Amino acid sequence: MKVLIVEDNPEISTAIGVSMQIRWQDAQIITTHLGERGVEMVETEKPDVVILDLGLPDISGYEVLKRIRLFSLVPVLILTVRSEEDDIVKGLEYGADDYMVKPFRKLELLSRVQALMRRYASFQESDEPVVCGPLSLNPVSGQLVISNREIKLTNTERRIVHHLMRNCGHVVTYASLAEAVWGADYPDAANSLKVYVRRLREKIEEDPGNPKMILTTSGIGYYLAKQD
Ligand code: CA
């Protein structure tokens, strides 16, 4: 297992690296304090997971994330001192898989990294397309096809759609959706999901204000209409 840490505070990256090597003895830790270099290292080193600081000396962590997502679906966990909800939502919209706010507990970081890698691995194994009515999703590439129209989804959108499609025609609660997307303990999941579902509807619905595919069951969750 290879972990890339993009972090300009050497104390933090050393502490994370040491605790990972205690937990996973064969873990290979690679680090950089520069965002540009981090993007390059995702390409050349092919890490299994990336831990990304937002405040970096050259380019911002958001920019790093955006560039990584142009070519890689590697799981990215944002590590940030910013706790404002907007910053976090922005990070998740740019394709981060999880985030933690500094100061953080090392044990919690390790278990989140483990959960991320497990989810990522199970995605890569299940490469059978999932079908629900006119929708067909390739869970690996994130390519969604709706009656011959191809739509590219972000990592998080792909997880949402994947979970909805596996429960085709049945209501999925906010909690179960949040767990499928971020792991169990995501704070304020219903509101974050709302942001994603709005964007998803803009991508896939003919009239996003009057959705026919992703339907809301108020106060409970969402479901994909089982259409013919
Ligand atoms: Ca920093």
Short mmCIF file of N, CA, C and O and ligand atoms in Angstrom, two decimals, residues 7-9 53-56 102, ligand 1:
data_model
loop_
_atom_site.label_atom_id
_atom_site.label_comp_id
_atom_site.label_asym_id
_atom_site.label_seq_id
_atom_site.Cartn_x
_atom_site.Cartn_y
_atom_site.Cartn_z
N GLU A 7 1.55 17.89 2.12
CA GLU A 7 1.37 18.65 3.36
C GLU A 7 2.64 19.47 3.57
O GLU A 7 3.74 18.94 3.48
N ASP A 8 2.48 20.78 3.85
CA ASP A 8 3.67 21.61 3.99
C ASP A 8 4.17 21.71 5.44
O ASP A 8 5.19 22.35 5.68
N ASN A 9 3.49 21.10 6.36
CA ASN A 9 3.99 21.09 7.73
C ASN A 9 4.68 19.75 7.98
O ASN A 9 4.02 18.71 8.10
N ASP A 53 -3.42 18.43 2.15
CA ASP A 53 -3.60 19.67 2.89
C ASP A 53 -4.16 20.72 1.93
O ASP A 53 -3.84 20.71 0.74
N LEU A 54 -5.00 21.63 2.41
CA LEU A 54 -5.54 22.65 1.49
C LEU A 54 -4.61 23.86 1.36
O LEU A 54 -4.48 24.44 0.29
N GLY A 55 -3.97 24.27 2.46
CA GLY A 55 -3.09 25.44 2.42
C GLY A 55 -1.66 25.01 2.10
O GLY A 55 -0.94 24.54 2.96
N LEU A 56 -1.26 25.17 0.84
CA LEU A 56 0.07 24.75 0.42
C LEU A 56 0.82 25.97 -0.11
O LEU A 56 0.20 26.95 -0.50
N LYS A 102 -8.09 19.80 11.15
CA LYS A 102 -7.00 19.83 12.13
C LYS A 102 -7.42 20.65 13.34
O LYS A 102 -8.11 21.65 13.15
CA CA B 1 -0.72 23.83 5.22
#
